[in-house]
Amino acid sequence: MDTDVLIVGAGPTGLMLANQLGRRGVRTLIIDRHAGPSVQTRALGVQARTLEIYAKLGLVNRALELGKRGAGANIWADGRRTAHIPLGEAGRRLTPYPFILILGQDDNERIMGEKLREWGLEVHWSAELMHLQQHADRVMATVKSQEGALREVTAAWVAGCDGARSAVRELNRIPYPGAPYQHVFFVADTVATGTMVADEVNAYLWRDGFHLFFPMRGSDHWRVVGILPHLLRDRAEVTFDDVIPSIRSEAGTGLSFTACSWFSTYRISHRSAARFRDRRCFLLGDAAHIHSPVGAQGMNTGLQDAYNLAWKLALVTSGRADPTLLDSYEVERVPVARRLLNTTDRAFRLVVSDSPVAGVLRTKILAKIAAAAMRREPIQKFAFRTISQIGIHYRESPLSESLGRLPANAPRAGDRFPWLELKLGAGGAKEDFYDKLDDTRFNLVLFGQPAPAADALAFPDLLRVHAIPADRDNDVALTAAGIPMPSYYLLRPDGHVGLCGERYDAATLARYFAARLRLREAIAA
Ligand SMILES: Cc1cc2nc3c(=O)[nH]c(=O)nc-3n(C[C@H](O)[C@H](O)[C@H](O)COP(=O)(O)OP(=O)(O)OC[C@H]3O[C@@H](n4cnc5c(N)ncnc54)[C@H](O)[C@@H]3O)c2cc1C
């Protein structure tokens, strides 16, 4: 076997998977048909959940240094600001990162690519997957070099992170139903002044469409995204100067552009693969699902696909878990992608529809509803949880088991374990509990009960135990998060709750490890 995992594609998804496998010691080979890293920005919005994952990977400070924090979002209609979403306020106490980070896809790829070296990995550029042959115990991949030479690579598993035109998907004949949108998008890097609220995202809804202004590093530097006006849609060559009159006619003279350093147009589709797996091959990121850019979700979703699959592959390739554990990848990630596709598609149709009715709906009714809704804190929090992706859960997964009578508002199995600031030592200060979690292992968190004796613990090398001390400040934080006393939470390496209940007992944990996670030592015990 040349490698345990062959990753096809070194876009954001492939790079995240390579990093997660590398730091877990999995033999990994990552190839990309391009000659070097991409210089296209494309995605721009990095969500809080991705930043939490970056923190575990040791990348978050670099990302925060390079990016610009968007602490709020504004909706404008008919020249007036109709709604303000205070992301910082809405996300406070929910995550250490209550904002959207504006950081180009190229920068995200660069920092993840640099990190690979720490695990002794590097991308093999100019290496294109041409053919795949699946066998019961391995996959034979044919890879073409820049000079046209073909070589065979034998891998136990193949991860198709090869984008919307995925060769892994096509070679496995997995259908990719969906359709292209008829609209043509444009994206422009500009220096502009106008009504935009500085350092925040500004969404302008017009009768004929919309424009989004994303704050970038530098003064008055905005990335503008919108749809091309009808008249320009079929032109072969379009420049930003061609687009300015339509923006001005809607935005009025208050808006002025003094420079445009980059302009590009693109078409997009919405699709979801019929399956995210065929025997030993997996699909992740745009290879598995592609959405409208509304909501800045695409890249972030691919990164989470990788985070979901990596720990499972690590347990299977090390021989510690039965390969059936890998079935949960599809079970957990397909519903996330489908839900996202439906919501982004509905939102997108509303913001781009050309019909006069939709124009009125957009500028009058939608703007008013958004304004009224965003004044209410529970709705602000719901919107933040959804957009930031911290609300994604796997409650229906076979890996999720909630036991006993937990209160209705308590975190349940499948949820991302909430972010908490806790006092972990007597008389100590509050600390970020996420910093204490080891995401290369399972974490058993005990509230209102002592930690089990170290020698009574099965799989000590797979498990970190955290007994949270009784403390008045801790009580306040736990009550706010809905965590009852006594209770225990077993967190999977990706931070989602696997098992939870009232009183911890070793036998329940051993049964969970055997029956749900299919850990071989637990099955044999
Ligand atoms: C204009 C625009 C704006 C966007 N904005 C956002 C945003 O703000 N936030 C967000 O989250 N998402 C956004 N997205 C979506 C985001 O860009 C994609 O979801 C993201 O690039 C997907 O990453 P990926 O790694 O899955 O695929 P890709 O980035 O497409 O990478 C696939 C890689 O596979 C390689 N490859 C392909 N075939 C082969 C082969 N046969 N052999 C070897 N290598 C191969 C390619 O060279 C490429 O490097 C936007 C998209 C567009 C177009």
XYZ file of C-alpha atoms and ligand atoms in Angstrom:
578
model
C 0.000 0.000 0.000
C 1.553 3.362 -1.011
C -0.596 5.357 1.381
C -3.512 4.967 3.773
C -5.423 7.934 2.373
C -5.051 9.501 -1.058
C -6.521 13.010 -1.042
C -7.411 14.236 -4.519
C -7.506 18.038 -4.587
C -5.612 20.641 -2.566
C -8.323 23.273 -2.306
C -9.494 24.245 1.184
C -11.260 20.908 1.783
C -8.302 18.727 0.791
C -5.861 20.859 2.769
C -8.014 20.665 5.899
C -8.317 16.889 5.564
C -4.564 16.494 5.006
C -3.838 18.582 8.111
C -6.295 16.654 10.252
C -4.944 13.289 9.088
C -1.321 14.433 9.310
C -1.596 15.547 12.922
C -3.194 12.196 13.756
C -0.281 10.347 12.185
C -2.218 8.860 9.243
C -0.120 8.079 6.146
C -1.499 10.575 3.633
C -0.754 11.605 0.063
C -2.323 14.799 -1.285
C -2.265 15.572 -5.014
C -3.576 18.421 -7.166
C -3.666 18.774 -10.919
C -2.708 22.462 -10.787
C 0.933 23.497 -10.868
C 0.707 25.373 -7.548
C -1.600 27.004 -5.004
C -4.637 28.885 -6.281
C -4.492 32.672 -6.448
C -8.262 33.036 -6.894
C -9.998 34.470 -3.856
C -13.518 33.027 -4.335
C -14.702 32.332 -0.767
C -14.226 35.184 1.593
C -16.303 34.594 4.697
C -14.793 32.385 7.392
C -17.429 31.371 9.908
C -17.048 31.004 13.679
C -17.165 27.185 13.555
C -14.268 27.150 11.112
C -12.311 29.482 13.392
C -12.924 27.092 16.296
C -11.443 24.302 14.165
C -8.551 26.552 13.123
C -7.874 27.177 16.831
C -7.435 23.449 17.406
C -5.126 23.280 14.406
C -3.018 26.184 15.710
C -4.038 28.452 12.844
C -6.533 30.832 14.329
C -4.139 33.601 15.336
C -2.637 33.661 11.853
C -6.122 33.807 10.316
C -7.226 36.627 12.627
C -4.040 38.542 11.873
C -4.564 38.291 8.118
C -8.323 38.795 8.010
C -10.767 41.518 8.862
C -13.500 40.957 11.433
C -17.016 41.768 10.303
C -18.762 42.369 13.622
C -22.152 43.168 12.136
C -24.293 43.019 9.039
C -26.665 45.617 7.619
C -29.556 45.266 5.231
C -30.316 48.256 3.034
C -33.434 48.642 0.912
C -34.472 51.572 -1.261
C -31.495 53.585 0.014
C -32.357 53.170 3.706
C -30.757 50.931 6.305
C -33.620 48.715 7.375
C -31.932 46.132 9.580
C -28.764 45.698 11.574
C -27.549 42.309 12.746
C -25.120 42.817 15.625
C -23.096 39.640 15.074
C -20.803 40.475 17.990
C -23.759 40.805 20.343
C -25.700 37.865 18.891
C -22.707 35.525 19.113
C -21.460 36.667 22.504
C -21.112 33.731 24.911
C -21.782 31.283 22.052
C -18.273 31.139 20.606
C -14.904 32.789 21.139
C -15.349 34.237 17.613
C -18.618 36.234 17.508
C -18.072 37.639 14.016
C -17.540 36.608 10.422
C -13.869 36.786 9.427
C -13.293 38.251 6.012
C -10.307 36.293 4.745
C -9.865 35.260 1.127
C -9.855 31.614 0.115
C -6.285 32.007 -1.185
C -5.109 33.097 2.275
C -6.996 30.223 3.895
C -5.342 27.792 1.500
C -1.929 29.344 2.083
C -2.015 29.050 5.862
C -3.344 25.489 5.725
C -0.737 24.594 3.079
C 2.076 25.978 5.250
C 0.796 24.054 8.257
C 1.104 20.757 6.371
C 4.890 20.883 6.764
C 4.511 20.375 10.504
C 3.205 16.888 9.830
C 5.854 16.181 7.201
C 3.341 16.522 4.364
C 3.330 18.573 1.202
C 1.037 18.851 -1.784
C 2.125 16.963 -4.903
C 1.287 19.536 -7.570
C 0.781 18.804 -11.275
C -0.567 15.376 -10.389
C -3.982 14.641 -11.874
C -6.198 11.721 -10.992
C -7.127 9.970 -14.264
C -8.526 6.617 -13.297
C -9.666 4.618 -10.277
C -10.121 0.926 -9.698
C -11.750 -0.190 -6.476
C -10.876 -3.541 -4.885
C -12.145 -5.118 -1.677
C -9.114 -3.971 0.337
C -7.645 -1.041 -1.659
C -8.055 1.447 -4.459
C -5.679 1.662 -7.429
C -5.430 5.247 -8.675
C -3.792 6.292 -11.911
C -2.150 9.696 -11.603
C -0.765 11.755 -14.493
C 2.220 14.073 -14.065
C 2.722 17.377 -15.895
C 4.926 15.619 -18.452
C 2.137 13.140 -19.117
C 3.719 10.184 -17.326
C 1.234 7.853 -15.619
C 1.841 6.166 -12.281
C -0.190 3.855 -10.107
C -0.886 4.775 -6.487
C -2.361 2.168 -4.142
C -4.385 3.603 -1.266
C -6.611 2.099 1.404
C -9.044 5.016 1.049
C -9.530 7.880 -1.416
C -10.923 11.291 -0.450
C -12.392 13.188 -3.393
C -11.784 16.838 -2.473
C -11.527 17.695 -6.145
C -14.196 20.342 -6.505
C -17.394 20.686 -8.496
C -16.112 18.676 -11.480
C -14.788 15.921 -9.221
C -13.014 13.094 -11.027
C -13.494 10.858 -7.971
C -17.251 11.403 -8.219
C -17.395 10.916 -11.974
C -15.124 7.843 -12.019
C -17.428 6.278 -9.424
C -20.454 7.274 -11.537
C -22.126 9.063 -8.655
C -24.868 11.339 -10.049
C -24.670 15.059 -9.201
C -28.244 16.282 -9.642
C -29.063 19.983 -9.565
C -28.932 22.834 -12.033
C -27.014 25.966 -12.907
C -28.503 29.330 -11.968
C -29.210 31.493 -14.974
C -27.682 34.565 -13.339
C -24.111 35.682 -13.822
C -22.319 36.923 -10.734
C -19.592 39.481 -10.576
C -17.007 40.078 -7.910
C -14.826 43.189 -7.660
C -12.108 44.413 -5.318
C -12.717 48.123 -4.978
C -11.893 51.269 -3.126
C -15.269 52.855 -2.538
C -17.052 55.361 -0.355
C -20.765 55.476 0.310
C -23.347 54.708 2.944
C -21.714 51.407 3.887
C -21.190 50.904 7.623
C -17.425 50.520 8.067
C -16.075 47.123 9.198
C -19.436 45.438 8.688
C -21.083 43.487 5.898
C -23.572 45.622 3.946
C -26.284 43.963 1.861
C -28.169 46.248 -0.521
C -31.496 44.927 -1.790
C -32.695 46.577 -4.978
C -35.777 46.086 -7.137
C -33.492 44.516 -9.737
C -31.172 42.492 -7.567
C -28.678 42.944 -4.768
C -25.113 43.922 -3.970
C -23.021 42.792 -1.065
C -20.172 44.900 0.265
C -17.606 43.014 2.351
C -15.059 45.052 4.319
C -11.477 44.180 3.398
C -8.158 45.121 4.977
C -7.177 48.730 4.156
C -9.226 51.877 4.302
C -12.386 52.088 2.153
C -11.457 48.742 0.636
C -14.581 46.727 -0.217
C -15.164 43.455 -2.010
C -18.388 43.911 -3.983
C -20.454 40.918 -5.076
C -23.613 41.150 -7.158
C -25.377 39.854 -10.231
C -24.787 41.285 -13.652
C -27.639 43.406 -14.996
C -29.742 41.715 -17.669
C -28.226 43.691 -20.511
C -24.698 42.589 -19.698
C -25.465 38.917 -19.086
C -24.702 37.655 -22.576
C -21.737 39.913 -23.313
C -18.465 38.079 -23.813
C -16.353 40.797 -22.163
C -17.583 42.792 -19.195
C -15.545 45.207 -17.057
C -16.320 46.796 -13.721
C -16.877 50.123 -15.510
C -19.775 48.465 -17.357
C -21.374 47.513 -14.053
C -20.943 50.823 -12.217
C -23.907 52.606 -13.898
C -26.325 49.911 -12.721
C -25.002 50.069 -9.166
C -25.177 53.874 -9.254
C -28.692 53.937 -10.663
C -29.822 51.924 -7.687
C -27.452 53.241 -5.029
C -27.647 56.844 -6.104
C -24.792 59.298 -6.305
C -23.766 58.680 -2.698
C -21.658 55.767 -3.841
C -18.348 56.343 -5.538
C -15.634 53.966 -6.673
C -12.109 55.301 -6.919
C -10.330 52.079 -7.849
C -10.987 48.488 -8.877
C -7.975 46.160 -8.622
C -9.725 42.936 -9.627
C -12.959 42.084 -11.406
C -14.322 38.721 -12.432
C -17.613 37.163 -13.444
C -18.784 33.617 -12.790
C -21.774 31.318 -13.022
C -22.818 28.975 -10.240
C -24.927 25.873 -9.730
C -26.703 24.183 -6.883
C -26.142 20.444 -6.696
C -25.754 17.621 -4.204
C -24.182 14.251 -4.994
C -26.548 11.279 -4.796
C -24.094 9.626 -2.371
C -21.053 10.957 -0.524
C -19.335 7.588 -0.631
C -18.750 4.661 -2.911
C -17.066 1.798 -1.048
C -13.507 3.097 -0.419
C -13.983 6.518 -1.986
C -15.469 9.550 -0.205
C -16.669 12.880 -1.540
C -16.128 16.086 0.423
C -16.565 19.812 -0.185
C -17.676 21.018 -3.603
C -17.214 17.494 -4.968
C -20.208 16.524 -2.821
C -22.320 19.696 -2.724
C -22.311 23.112 -4.286
C -24.456 26.057 -3.292
C -25.105 29.660 -4.110
C -22.584 31.890 -2.326
C -25.422 33.485 -0.312
C -24.504 33.098 3.341
C -20.807 32.346 2.731
C -21.250 28.693 3.581
C -19.592 26.626 0.800
C -15.948 26.584 1.826
C -16.857 26.349 5.494
C -19.056 23.324 4.852
C -16.234 21.543 3.000
C -13.879 22.201 5.915
C -16.367 20.647 8.299
C -16.824 17.619 6.026
C -13.077 17.089 6.413
C -13.164 17.565 10.180
C -15.994 15.022 10.425
C -14.258 12.357 8.343
C -10.655 12.764 9.579
C -10.969 11.343 13.082
C -12.998 8.402 11.802
C -10.405 7.592 9.127
C -7.659 7.881 11.757
C -9.345 5.305 13.997
C -9.977 2.945 11.080
C -6.552 3.197 9.422
C -4.830 2.612 12.776
C -6.881 -0.576 13.104
C -8.623 0.604 16.280
C -12.126 0.913 14.815
C -14.079 -1.294 12.478
C -14.536 0.306 9.020
C -18.307 0.452 9.642
C -17.551 3.596 11.695
C -17.014 5.318 8.355
C -20.688 4.774 7.414
C -21.537 7.631 9.763
C -19.756 10.178 7.540
C -22.493 10.074 4.922
C -25.280 9.699 7.468
C -24.121 12.857 9.243
C -22.988 15.078 6.386
C -25.633 14.413 3.703
C -28.465 16.025 5.737
C -26.250 19.044 6.524
C -25.540 19.589 2.836
C -29.164 19.062 1.751
C -30.513 21.453 4.387
C -27.958 24.051 3.398
C -28.767 23.615 -0.260
C -32.465 24.176 0.374
C -32.013 27.263 2.523
C -29.356 28.926 0.366
C -31.383 28.125 -2.746
C -34.552 29.697 -1.310
C -32.674 32.767 -0.073
C -30.864 33.066 -3.362
C -34.020 32.885 -5.469
C -35.569 35.606 -3.385
C -32.600 37.941 -3.703
C -32.024 37.412 -7.428
C -35.481 36.947 -8.883
C -36.097 39.338 -11.789
C -39.874 39.484 -11.398
C -41.392 42.847 -10.390
C -43.295 41.100 -7.582
C -40.035 39.725 -6.225
C -38.533 43.226 -6.465
C -41.262 44.618 -4.219
C -41.056 41.607 -1.931
C -37.322 42.141 -1.587
C -37.245 45.859 -0.968
C -40.445 46.283 1.011
C -41.614 43.104 2.694
C -38.345 41.197 3.195
C -36.552 44.294 4.417
C -39.346 45.024 6.930
C -39.537 41.434 8.178
C -35.767 41.311 8.579
C -35.790 44.619 10.451
C -38.501 43.485 12.879
C -37.000 40.041 13.368
C -33.467 41.245 13.966
C -34.569 43.406 16.857
C -35.423 40.244 18.789
C -32.555 38.612 20.634
C -33.666 34.965 20.194
C -33.911 35.528 16.437
C -30.519 37.236 16.359
C -29.033 34.264 18.190
C -30.782 31.782 15.903
C -29.473 33.640 12.840
C -25.975 33.698 14.284
C -26.029 29.968 15.109
C -27.211 29.156 11.601
C -24.825 31.365 9.637
C -21.798 30.704 11.832
C -22.437 26.916 11.498
C -22.131 26.401 15.265
C -25.739 25.157 15.221
C -24.999 22.143 12.999
C -25.832 18.923 14.823
C -25.921 15.180 14.234
C -28.769 14.283 16.579
C -30.110 11.611 14.219
C -26.732 9.935 13.791
C -26.190 6.352 14.975
C -23.195 7.736 16.886
C -25.474 9.937 19.035
C -26.913 8.587 22.277
C -28.619 10.712 24.961
C -29.475 8.816 28.134
C -31.581 9.613 31.190
C -33.774 12.628 31.690
C -31.859 15.668 30.520
C -33.825 18.941 30.594
C -35.276 20.099 27.279
C -32.715 22.904 26.881
C -29.690 20.722 27.705
C -27.166 19.974 24.963
C -27.882 16.536 23.526
C -25.935 13.875 21.738
C -25.080 15.092 18.248
C -24.827 18.776 19.217
C -21.602 20.721 19.070
C -20.658 20.926 22.737
C -21.266 24.537 23.806
C -18.422 26.939 24.326
C -17.907 27.579 28.043
C -15.665 29.700 30.187
C -15.101 27.841 33.453
C -13.027 27.947 36.595
C -11.021 24.757 36.414
C -8.886 25.136 39.529
C -9.747 26.216 43.083
C -9.564 30.004 43.286
C -8.409 30.262 39.650
C -9.666 32.583 36.934
C -12.206 31.598 34.276
C -10.618 29.794 31.347
C -11.708 28.967 27.831
C -12.780 25.347 28.193
C -12.347 24.698 24.457
C -8.598 25.252 24.998
C -8.591 22.275 27.337
C -10.224 19.858 24.905
C -7.917 17.560 22.954
C -9.442 17.118 19.513
C -7.193 14.186 18.651
C -8.972 12.189 21.387
C -12.392 11.767 22.996
C -13.099 14.078 25.923
C -15.199 12.948 28.853
C -16.581 15.948 30.735
C -18.135 15.373 34.163
C -20.330 17.870 35.992
C -21.317 17.453 39.646
C -19.528 14.115 40.015
C -15.946 12.989 40.564
C -13.617 11.751 37.841
C -13.277 7.970 37.650
C -10.000 6.551 38.963
C -7.348 6.546 36.230
C -6.882 2.770 36.426
C -10.638 2.226 35.998
C -10.610 3.977 32.653
C -10.866 1.966 29.476
C -8.843 3.357 26.531
C -6.839 5.918 28.536
C -4.850 6.817 25.402
C -8.072 7.655 23.524
C -9.758 9.582 26.274
C -9.172 12.803 28.216
C -11.188 13.269 31.387
C -12.261 16.672 32.718
C -14.092 16.819 36.059
C -15.477 20.344 36.383
C -15.175 21.630 39.955
C -18.175 22.967 41.864
C -18.076 26.758 41.795
C -20.648 29.534 41.819
C -19.356 31.093 38.572
C -19.334 27.675 36.941
C -22.958 27.173 38.025
C -23.948 30.391 36.264
C -22.176 29.380 33.038
C -23.637 25.860 33.116
C -27.160 27.097 33.791
C -26.882 29.480 30.825
C -25.764 26.586 28.615
C -28.551 24.319 29.927
C -26.098 21.782 31.394
C -27.654 20.075 34.441
C -25.964 18.638 37.555
C -25.078 15.889 37.698
C -24.377 15.117 34.087
C -21.643 13.848 31.832
C -20.805 14.455 28.194
C -18.563 12.320 26.024
C -17.281 14.516 23.200
C -16.076 13.071 19.948
C -12.779 14.411 18.611
C -14.707 16.848 16.386
C -16.322 18.460 19.428
C -19.805 16.987 18.912
C -21.428 15.148 21.811
C -21.433 11.385 21.263
C -22.900 10.151 24.522
C -24.472 12.035 27.402
C -26.481 11.327 30.509
C -26.793 11.957 34.221
C -24.410 9.657 36.131
C -21.321 8.391 34.370
C -20.597 4.687 34.575
C -17.757 2.782 32.952
C -19.973 0.000 31.585
C -22.132 2.445 29.599
C -19.046 4.037 28.101
C -17.584 0.635 27.174
C -20.875 -0.373 25.551
C -21.020 2.924 23.615
C -17.448 2.433 22.368
C -18.250 -1.089 21.219
C -21.755 -0.695 19.817
C -21.700 2.815 18.371
C -18.084 3.646 17.616
C -17.187 0.063 16.758
C -13.856 0.250 18.583
C -12.264 -3.154 18.163
C -10.829 -3.433 21.700
C -14.236 -2.575 23.144
C -15.967 -5.136 20.920
C -13.436 -7.802 21.972
C -13.735 -6.989 25.721
C -17.281 33.702 -6.256
C -17.447 32.714 -5.175
C -17.573 33.185 -3.884
C -17.653 32.296 -2.846
N -17.750 32.781 -1.564
C -17.765 31.932 -0.524
C -17.710 32.404 0.836
O -17.675 33.607 1.117
N -17.680 31.484 1.851
C -17.685 30.146 1.584
O -17.678 29.353 2.540
N -17.716 29.662 0.305
C -17.738 30.511 -0.753
N -17.684 30.026 -2.034
C -17.578 28.593 -2.270
C -16.121 28.101 -2.140
O -15.260 28.788 -3.019
C -16.063 26.614 -2.442
O -17.041 25.980 -1.675
C -14.684 26.024 -2.105
O -13.703 26.423 -3.017
C -14.719 24.498 -2.145
O -13.468 23.993 -1.817
P -13.035 22.546 -2.279
O -11.671 22.351 -1.701
O -14.096 21.582 -1.943
O -12.972 22.600 -3.877
P -12.045 23.503 -4.811
O -11.685 24.767 -4.147
O -12.721 23.547 -6.124
O -10.699 22.657 -4.955
C -10.642 21.472 -5.704
C -9.185 21.167 -6.054
O -9.149 19.896 -6.703
C -8.237 19.946 -7.770
N -8.617 18.900 -8.742
C -9.726 18.832 -9.500
N -9.737 17.709 -10.241
C -8.588 17.046 -9.957
C -8.019 15.821 -10.421
N -8.629 15.037 -11.312
N -6.809 15.437 -9.923
C -6.154 16.223 -9.006
N -6.655 17.392 -8.545
C -7.868 17.796 -9.000
C -8.388 21.352 -8.316
O -7.222 21.735 -9.027
C -8.599 22.167 -7.043
O -7.388 22.672 -6.516
C -17.638 30.895 -3.111
C -17.541 30.430 -4.413
C -17.454 31.320 -5.451
C -17.367 30.807 -6.862
